[in-house]
Short mmCIF file of C-alpha atoms in Angstrom, two decimals:
data_model
loop_
_atom_site.label_atom_id
_atom_site.label_comp_id
_atom_site.label_asym_id
_atom_site.label_seq_id
_atom_site.Cartn_x
_atom_site.Cartn_y
_atom_site.Cartn_z
CA MET A 108 94.55 98.26 68.57
CA GLY A 109 95.27 97.29 65.19
CA GLY A 110 94.96 93.40 63.73
CA LYS A 111 97.03 91.45 61.03
CA LEU A 112 98.55 91.31 58.18
CA GLN A 113 98.03 88.70 55.20
CA VAL A 114 100.35 88.14 52.14
CA GLY A 115 98.25 88.02 49.51
CA GLN A 116 95.29 88.76 50.94
CA VAL A 117 94.06 92.57 49.09
CA TYR A 118 93.01 95.30 51.70
CA ARG A 119 90.73 98.48 50.59
CA TYR A 120 92.91 101.77 50.36
CA ALA A 121 90.98 104.75 50.75
CA SER A 122 90.41 108.32 50.66
CA GLY A 123 89.29 109.01 53.98
CA LYS A 124 91.56 107.00 55.53
CA ASP A 125 88.96 106.40 58.09
CA PRO A 126 90.02 103.89 60.77
CA LYS A 127 86.18 102.24 62.11
CA PRO A 128 85.34 100.13 59.94
CA ALA A 129 86.67 96.90 59.61
CA LEU A 130 85.98 96.35 56.33
CA LEU A 131 85.09 98.32 52.74
CA ASP A 132 83.46 97.49 49.55
CA GLY A 133 83.91 93.07 51.11
CA LEU A 134 87.99 94.15 51.74
CA PRO A 135 89.22 95.16 54.49
CA ASN A 136 90.01 98.06 56.05
CA PHE A 137 93.99 98.54 55.43
CA HIS A 138 93.69 101.97 58.17
CA HIS A 139 91.88 99.46 59.89
CA VAL A 140 93.87 96.78 60.65
CA THR A 141 96.61 98.83 60.86
CA HIS A 142 95.20 101.24 63.40
CA SER A 143 98.09 102.24 66.13
CA SER A 144 95.78 104.64 69.05
CA GLY A 145 97.71 107.47 70.69
CA HIS A 146 99.58 108.26 67.02
CA LYS A 147 99.14 108.63 62.99
CA ARG A 148 98.71 106.73 60.37
CA ALA A 149 100.76 103.91 58.94
CA LEU A 150 100.79 105.82 54.93
CA LEU A 151 101.01 104.21 51.84
CA GLU A 152 101.05 107.62 49.78
CA ALA A 153 104.55 107.26 48.80
CA GLY A 154 106.82 104.58 47.32
CA ILE A 155 108.49 104.51 50.00
CA ASN A 156 106.18 105.39 53.67
CA GLY A 157 109.43 105.00 56.47
CA ILE A 158 106.52 105.58 60.32
CA ALA A 159 108.89 108.93 62.66
CA LYS A 160 111.28 108.24 64.58
CA VAL A 161 111.28 106.40 67.80
CA ALA A 162 113.44 107.52 70.65
CA ALA A 163 113.46 104.13 73.25
CA PRO A 164 115.09 103.57 76.65
CA ASP A 165 117.53 101.83 74.59
CA GLY A 166 117.98 103.97 71.13
CA VAL A 167 116.74 106.32 69.01
CA ARG A 168 114.85 103.13 65.56
CA ARG A 169 112.56 103.81 63.27
CA PRO A 170 108.48 101.21 63.72
CA ALA A 171 108.70 100.32 60.15
CA ILE A 172 108.95 101.14 56.41
CA LEU A 173 106.04 101.22 54.28
CA ILE A 174 107.62 100.45 50.76
CA ARG A 175 104.45 100.01 47.98
CA SER A 176 104.70 99.35 44.24
CA SER A 177 102.18 100.15 41.52
CA PRO A 178 103.34 97.77 38.38
CA TRP A 179 100.25 99.97 36.08
CA LYS A 180 102.12 103.39 36.33
CA ALA A 181 106.22 100.98 35.15
CA GLY A 182 107.01 102.52 32.03
CA THR A 183 105.97 105.87 32.38
CA GLU A 184 108.04 108.92 32.50
CA GLN A 185 107.77 109.61 36.37
CA THR A 186 108.44 105.83 37.44
CA PRO A 187 110.34 104.25 34.05
CA TRP A 188 111.77 101.49 35.99
CA HIS A 189 110.16 98.41 36.57
CA ASP A 190 109.74 96.75 39.65
CA VAL A 191 110.17 92.51 40.91
CA PHE A 192 108.01 90.96 43.24
CA ASP A 193 109.95 86.71 42.90
CA MET A 194 107.24 85.72 45.93
CA ASP A 195 107.50 81.98 45.76
CA ASN A 196 111.19 82.68 46.45
CA GLY A 197 111.30 85.95 47.94
CA HIS A 198 112.59 88.18 46.06
CA VAL A 199 111.47 91.32 45.70
CA ARG A 200 114.47 94.19 43.21
CA TYR A 201 112.53 97.62 44.65
CA PHE A 202 113.01 100.73 42.71
CA GLY A 203 114.01 104.52 45.35
CA ASP A 204 112.42 107.02 44.36
CA HIS A 205 114.62 109.14 43.44
CA LYS A 206 113.81 110.84 39.85
CA ALA A 207 114.57 112.65 36.33
CA GLY A 208 115.13 116.36 37.04
CA LEU A 209 115.32 116.57 40.56
CA SER A 210 118.94 118.43 41.19
CA VAL A 211 119.36 116.47 44.92
CA PRO A 212 121.97 113.54 45.27
CA PRO A 213 119.44 109.89 44.70
CA GLY A 214 120.58 109.61 48.21
CA THR A 215 119.36 112.39 49.84
CA THR A 216 114.85 112.03 48.57
CA THR A 217 113.47 111.26 51.49
CA GLY A 218 112.85 106.74 50.39
CA ASN A 219 116.69 106.27 48.90
CA ALA A 220 117.77 108.79 53.34
CA ALA A 221 114.64 106.33 54.97
CA LEU A 222 116.02 102.89 52.92
CA LEU A 223 119.75 103.45 53.25
CA ASP A 224 118.92 103.98 56.72
CA ALA A 225 117.81 101.06 57.07
CA PHE A 226 119.91 98.93 55.12
CA THR A 227 122.65 100.23 57.63
CA ASP A 228 121.05 98.58 60.57
CA HIS A 229 120.65 95.71 58.36
CA GLN A 230 123.63 94.94 57.50
CA GLY A 231 124.75 94.79 61.72
CA HIS A 232 127.68 92.77 62.92
CA THR A 233 125.47 92.11 66.17
CA PRO A 234 121.47 90.68 67.72
CA ASP A 235 121.53 94.48 69.42
CA GLU A 236 122.58 96.07 66.76
CA ARG A 237 120.12 94.65 64.66
CA ALA A 238 117.09 94.79 67.31
CA ALA A 239 115.99 98.12 66.51
CA ALA A 240 116.79 97.34 62.76
CA THR A 241 113.77 98.46 60.21
CA PRO A 242 111.12 96.43 59.75
CA LEU A 243 110.70 96.70 55.49
CA LEU A 244 106.31 95.83 54.98
CA LEU A 245 106.47 95.58 51.79
CA PHE A 246 102.26 96.13 48.54
CA ARG A 247 101.79 96.33 45.45
CA ALA A 248 98.85 98.53 43.84
CA VAL A 249 96.30 96.77 42.27
CA PRO A 250 93.60 96.97 39.92
CA ARG A 251 89.70 96.26 41.15
CA ASN A 252 86.69 97.64 38.70
CA GLY A 253 89.43 98.67 36.81
CA LYS A 254 90.32 101.00 39.02
CA PRO A 255 93.83 101.18 39.62
CA LYS A 256 94.23 102.91 43.06
CA GLY A 257 92.98 102.31 46.08
CA HIS A 258 93.93 98.81 46.75
CA VAL A 259 97.15 96.75 47.82
CA ALA A 260 97.79 93.31 48.16
CA PHE A 261 100.86 92.53 51.15
CA CYS A 262 104.00 90.77 49.59
CA GLY A 263 105.20 89.90 53.20
CA LEU A 264 107.27 91.36 55.19
CA GLY A 265 111.21 92.75 54.64
CA VAL A 266 115.05 92.89 55.36
CA ILE A 267 117.44 94.53 52.67
CA GLU A 268 120.40 92.18 50.82
CA ARG A 269 122.33 94.68 49.46
CA THR A 270 121.46 98.42 46.99
CA GLU A 271 122.80 99.12 44.16
CA ARG A 272 123.72 102.79 42.39
CA LEU A 273 122.61 101.95 38.17
CA VAL A 274 122.01 104.80 36.01
CA GLN A 275 118.45 105.10 34.41
CA TRP A 276 116.28 107.14 31.74
CA GLY A 277 113.04 109.61 32.15
CA GLY A 278 111.23 112.42 32.55
CA SER A 279 110.21 113.53 28.81
CA GLU A 280 113.11 114.29 27.65
CA HIS A 281 113.99 110.53 28.34
CA THR A 282 117.36 111.59 30.53
CA PRO A 283 119.61 109.91 32.05
CA PHE A 284 119.85 110.87 36.25
CA VAL A 285 121.07 107.23 38.16
CA ASN A 286 119.06 106.45 41.26
CA TYR A 287 119.39 103.77 43.85
CA VAL A 288 118.03 99.63 43.26
CA TYR A 289 116.96 97.59 46.62
CA ASP A 290 117.35 94.13 46.49
CA ILE A 291 114.92 92.39 49.03
CA ALA A 292 114.74 89.06 51.57
CA ILE A 293 111.41 88.19 52.01
CA ILE A 294 111.59 86.72 55.38
CA ASP A 295 109.44 83.41 55.71
CA LEU A 296 106.49 83.91 57.79
CA THR A 297 104.80 79.99 57.96
CA SER A 298 105.68 80.08 61.93
CA GLU A 299 102.25 83.38 62.00
CA ASP A 300 100.43 82.27 59.37
CA ASP A 301 102.08 83.91 56.73
CA THR A 302 100.07 87.38 59.00
CA VAL A 303 102.12 89.75 60.11
CA ASP A 304 100.68 91.13 64.05
CA TRP A 305 100.49 94.76 64.04
CA GLY A 306 100.89 95.22 67.18
CA TRP A 307 104.47 94.08 66.79
CA ILE A 308 105.07 97.53 64.78
CA GLU A 309 102.55 98.80 67.20
CA ALA A 310 105.73 97.96 70.17
CA ARG A 311 108.18 99.02 68.09
CA ARG A 312 106.04 102.85 67.74
CA ASP A 313 106.24 102.15 71.62
CA LYS A 314 109.14 104.71 73.09
CA SER A 315 109.26 102.83 77.04
CA VAL A 316 109.38 100.14 74.81
CA SER A 317 113.67 98.58 74.58
CA HIS A 318 114.96 97.38 70.96
CA VAL A 319 114.94 93.72 73.12
CA GLN A 320 111.29 93.94 74.86
CA THR A 321 109.97 94.08 71.65
CA LEU A 322 111.52 90.98 69.72
CA ASP A 323 108.50 89.54 72.09
CA LEU A 324 105.73 89.62 69.20
CA ALA A 325 107.72 89.83 65.86
CA PRO A 326 107.84 86.94 63.51
CA ARG A 327 110.00 83.57 64.45
CA ALA A 328 111.86 84.34 61.17
CA TRP A 329 111.95 88.20 62.13
CA ARG A 330 114.15 86.91 65.32
CA GLU A 331 116.06 83.89 63.23
CA TRP A 332 117.99 86.61 61.75
CA VAL A 333 118.40 89.15 64.28
CA LYS A 334 120.04 86.44 66.03
CA HIS A 335 122.51 85.63 62.88
CA GLY A 336 122.39 87.97 60.71
CA SER A 337 123.29 88.04 57.29
CA SER A 338 124.14 84.84 57.05
CA ALA A 339 120.55 82.89 58.76
CA LEU A 340 119.06 85.08 55.37
CA PRO A 341 119.00 81.72 52.94
CA GLY A 342 116.71 79.33 55.81
CA LEU A 343 114.60 81.77 56.03
CA ARG A 344 113.76 83.10 53.24
CA ARG A 345 109.92 82.51 52.69
CA ARG A 346 110.57 79.55 49.44
CA VAL A 347 106.64 78.62 47.64
CA ALA A 348 105.92 74.39 47.76
CA ARG A 349 104.92 74.58 44.00
CA ALA A 350 105.28 71.54 41.33
CA ARG A 351 107.83 71.52 39.26
CA VAL A 352 106.76 70.35 36.74
CA THR A 353 104.91 72.75 33.45
CA LYS A 354 102.13 71.80 31.65
CA VAL A 355 103.14 71.62 27.69
CA ARG A 356 99.66 73.62 27.60
CA ASP A 357 100.85 76.76 30.09
CA GLN A 358 103.75 77.14 28.03
CA HIS A 359 102.92 78.53 25.06
CA PRO A 360 101.07 81.97 24.84
CA LYS A 361 97.87 82.79 24.37
CA PRO A 362 97.23 82.87 20.53
CA GLY A 363 96.67 85.79 18.66
CA GLY A 364 97.82 87.52 21.64
CA SER A 365 100.47 89.41 21.85
CA GLU A 366 102.94 87.19 23.35
CA ALA A 367 102.04 85.14 20.48
CA VAL A 368 102.92 88.15 18.37
CA ASP A 369 106.17 88.71 19.94
CA LEU A 370 107.80 85.64 20.07
CA GLU A 371 106.10 84.60 16.30
CA THR A 372 108.52 87.94 15.54
CA VAL A 373 111.88 86.95 17.66
CA TYR A 374 111.31 83.30 15.44
CA LYS A 375 111.07 84.68 11.92
CA TYR A 376 114.05 87.44 13.78
CA PHE A 377 116.27 84.45 13.76
CA ASP A 378 114.72 81.48 11.36
CA GLY A 379 118.51 80.00 9.85
CA ARG A 380 120.78 82.62 11.76
CA LYS A 381 122.27 80.85 14.20
CA HIS A 382 125.34 82.52 15.94
CA ASP A 383 123.07 85.69 16.35
CA PHE A 384 119.99 83.85 18.26
CA GLU A 385 122.40 82.75 20.34
CA ALA A 386 123.91 86.38 21.50
CA LEU A 387 119.77 86.91 21.46
CA ALA A 388 120.19 83.55 24.05
CA ALA A 389 123.47 85.24 25.79
CA ALA A 390 122.22 88.31 26.91
CA VAL A 391 118.52 87.35 28.27
CA ALA A 392 119.88 84.01 30.39
CA ALA A 393 122.62 87.38 32.32
CA ARG A 394 119.47 89.44 32.12
CA VAL A 395 117.63 85.99 33.94
CA LEU A 396 121.04 85.08 36.64
CA ARG A 397 121.75 88.91 37.01
CA GLY A 398 117.79 89.22 37.71
CA ALA A 399 117.96 86.95 40.86
CA GLY A 400 120.89 89.12 42.53
CA HIS A 401 123.62 87.06 41.20
CA ARG A 402 126.88 88.79 39.58
CA TYR A 403 127.26 87.27 35.68
CA VAL A 404 130.12 87.84 33.62
CA ASP A 405 129.48 87.46 29.29
CA GLY A 406 131.16 85.03 28.06
CA TRP A 407 132.51 84.38 24.58
CA LEU A 408 129.55 82.27 21.98
CA THR A 409 131.63 78.87 20.26
CA ARG A 410 131.92 77.32 17.31
CA ARG A 411 131.67 74.32 17.87
CA SER A 412 128.07 72.81 14.82
CA GLY A 413 125.28 71.61 15.47
CA ASP A 414 123.57 69.68 18.32
CA GLY A 415 127.73 70.00 20.66
CA GLY A 416 125.76 70.81 23.74
CA ALA A 417 127.01 74.15 23.87
CA ASP A 418 126.21 78.07 21.97
CA PHE A 419 127.68 79.63 24.52
CA VAL A 420 129.44 80.59 27.90
CA GLY A 421 129.41 82.90 31.36
CA ARG A 422 130.57 82.52 34.13
CA LEU A 423 128.52 82.81 37.16
CA ASP A 424 129.93 84.61 40.36
CA LEU A 425 128.45 83.79 43.80
CA GLY A 426 128.74 85.16 47.36
CA GLY A 427 130.05 88.16 48.28
CA GLY A 428 132.84 89.21 48.33
CA SER A 429 136.21 87.58 46.88
CA GLY A 430 138.99 84.38 48.22
CA LEU A 431 137.10 82.12 50.18
CA ALA A 432 134.23 84.07 50.70
CA GLY A 433 133.34 84.00 46.75
CA THR A 434 132.86 80.71 44.85
CA SER A 435 132.22 80.74 40.72
CA LEU A 436 130.25 78.85 38.68
CA VAL A 437 130.90 78.12 34.22
CA VAL A 438 127.46 78.27 33.04
CA LEU A 439 127.69 76.26 29.74
CA GLY A 440 124.30 77.73 27.00
CA GLN A 441 122.69 76.12 24.89
CA ALA A 442 120.39 78.19 22.21
CA LYS A 443 117.67 76.74 20.24
CA CYS A 444 115.90 79.43 17.89
CA VAL A 445 112.82 76.29 16.79
CA LYS A 446 109.23 77.55 15.99
CA PRO A 447 107.17 77.82 18.84
CA ASP A 448 105.36 74.95 18.99
CA THR A 449 108.23 73.45 18.56
CA LEU A 450 108.67 70.13 21.96
CA ILE A 451 112.55 70.56 23.76
CA THR A 452 112.85 67.06 24.64
CA ALA A 453 115.32 64.80 27.77
CA GLU A 454 117.80 64.08 25.01
CA GLN A 455 118.01 67.05 24.05
CA ILE A 456 119.04 68.75 27.66
CA ALA A 457 120.11 66.07 28.48
CA ARG A 458 123.59 66.75 25.70
CA VAL A 459 123.78 69.88 27.64
CA VAL A 460 124.03 68.26 30.58
CA ALA A 461 126.60 65.25 29.66
CA ARG A 462 128.84 68.18 29.02
CA LEU A 463 128.94 70.11 32.48
CA ARG A 464 131.14 69.58 34.98
CA ARG A 465 130.56 70.02 38.56
CA GLY A 466 130.94 72.92 39.14
CA TRP A 467 128.96 73.96 35.95
CA ILE A 468 125.87 75.19 36.11
CA GLY A 469 123.79 75.19 32.16
CA VAL A 470 121.23 76.36 30.65
CA TYR A 471 118.73 76.27 27.97
CA VAL A 472 116.59 78.82 26.02
CA THR A 473 114.52 78.32 22.88
CA THR A 474 111.80 79.88 20.49
CA GLY A 475 109.83 76.48 21.76
CA ALA A 476 108.82 74.23 24.82
CA TYR A 477 109.64 71.79 26.93
CA SER A 478 108.41 68.49 26.99
CA GLU A 479 106.65 67.43 30.42
CA SER A 480 108.86 64.39 31.03
CA ALA A 481 112.39 66.42 29.89
CA GLN A 482 111.15 68.10 32.76
CA ALA A 483 109.81 65.20 34.72
CA GLU A 484 113.72 63.86 34.44
CA MET A 485 115.41 66.54 34.82
CA VAL A 486 113.60 67.54 38.38
CA GLU A 487 114.16 63.60 38.95
CA ASP A 488 118.26 63.76 38.34
CA GLN A 489 118.29 66.65 39.95
CA TYR A 490 119.85 67.99 36.25
CA PRO A 491 122.10 72.17 37.25
CA ILE A 492 120.35 73.35 34.73
CA ILE A 493 117.80 76.70 33.60
CA LEU A 494 115.34 75.97 31.64
CA ILE A 495 114.13 79.14 29.03
CA ASN A 496 110.85 78.68 26.81
CA GLY A 497 109.80 80.46 24.62
CA VAL A 498 107.05 82.74 27.01
CA SER A 499 109.59 83.85 28.99
CA LEU A 500 112.35 84.42 26.70
CA VAL A 501 109.82 87.26 24.81
CA ALA A 502 108.63 88.14 28.66
CA GLU A 503 112.89 89.04 29.28
CA LEU A 504 112.62 91.31 26.24
CA ARG A 505 109.35 92.65 25.95
CA SER A 506 111.24 93.96 30.10
CA MET A 507 113.99 95.46 28.41
CA ALA A 508 112.54 97.09 25.33
CA ARG A 509 109.68 98.12 27.82
CA ASP A 510 113.27 100.25 29.83
CA ASP A 511 115.26 101.30 27.03
CA HIS A 512 113.62 101.19 24.38
CA GLY A 513 110.71 102.76 24.13
CA GLY A 514 108.41 98.84 24.12
CA ASP A 515 109.59 98.73 20.46
CA LEU A 516 111.07 94.67 20.83
CA THR A 517 112.61 94.58 17.69
CA VAL A 518 114.97 97.93 18.44
CA CYS A 519 116.09 95.95 21.40
CA ILE A 520 116.44 93.08 19.32
CA GLU A 521 119.41 94.85 16.72
CA HIS A 522 120.30 96.97 19.84
CA VAL A 523 121.15 93.80 20.79
CA LEU A 524 122.81 92.69 18.70
CA ASP A 525 124.58 95.56 17.47
CA GLY A 526 126.28 96.88 20.62
CA ARG A 527 127.53 92.31 21.22
CA GLU A 528 130.90 92.37 22.09
CA THR A 529 130.85 88.13 22.58
CA ALA A 530 133.82 87.26 20.57
CA ILE A 531 132.85 83.11 18.58
CA THR A 532 136.14 80.85 19.87
CA ASN A 533 136.45 77.41 20.75
CA ARG A 534 138.27 78.18 24.38
CA ARG A 535 137.35 75.71 26.15
CA PRO A 536 134.63 76.26 28.67
CA GLU A 537 136.45 76.51 32.31
CA GLU A 538 138.89 79.90 30.29
CA ILE A 539 135.42 81.81 31.35
CA LEU A 540 136.81 81.57 35.07
CA LEU A 541 140.59 83.05 34.47
CA GLN A 542 139.15 85.95 33.38
#
């Protein structure tokens, strides 16, 4: 009989796979917690690990898919992609298992086929259809004692919200290949003290138990999702309460570290080059907004000089469809290239906010940091604005450089500037809604 998987807990995943000891090297034994008598072991040998389907009284179901992300592999020839695990906001962006050099279609690899099958069930229109849907159990490999293998942290229970085909680069020849990427909502487990009872998965492995009967052991939020469908996900997504004001010291990179060096490189590259930095800021803002799972449309740079409160314009599309099923927001951006130790004040943020209308949001991108008083005022007055400081700016640029430019930050910046199609114009921001 298995135990409970605790979110955030690190488990020992030993090569021997012995389920008997409850602890190994002072940590819970993954194979003990996930042991099901009479069934094959649950494994994390691959990135996407589907437990074999069973024929239940009311149809076929897959008991679960265990997903493992290995951050230490990201950026290698075999694994050129970078999974995103935003635990606090209940969002995971996970790349499928197609790789460069494979001759089979990307949707037919073992992992992609399993997740695409699960996605179909997750899009079920009725509670009966969703009752058979496959739970995703998410893990990340974590290093211990200098070793990257043998330990995994449990990250939660997921539902696939959307899938996307995209082109990636990989292999020794750096050749393009098509793969799938999955946006996964992490379900709230507050009612279960942030745990998943393996007994639920065991019940799903029992062919004598119906889909509906297994729900008796499912987490509350999963049952609510089965009952109400995708429309309920915003209220069922995992959210972690946290302070919304970041200390100034926590916004500065470690002196002498690689982040500090890269931030100084960015500052010196753009010092005195206002419109060039605005173009970079627009590209980073677009990446941040798209990374949250939204559709972002690039607009243009403004001709305004001084602190007019807007340097670039974009559009954020919300909702899964057109017409009544979706809406669009004007994005008004401010870009400020300053010395990395410079603090952006509440007055500077307020200039952007003053230009926002109903249905607009702001984005402030800087190489500096934000004063704590400015952040507190933004929270207190509920300003609809996103703040991207120098550390976050560099983190996005480094990610872009790793993905497409061999980690070379300067080449990445030059690529953004050379490839920009953003016009510089005096158009009114609301015109972005018409294109």
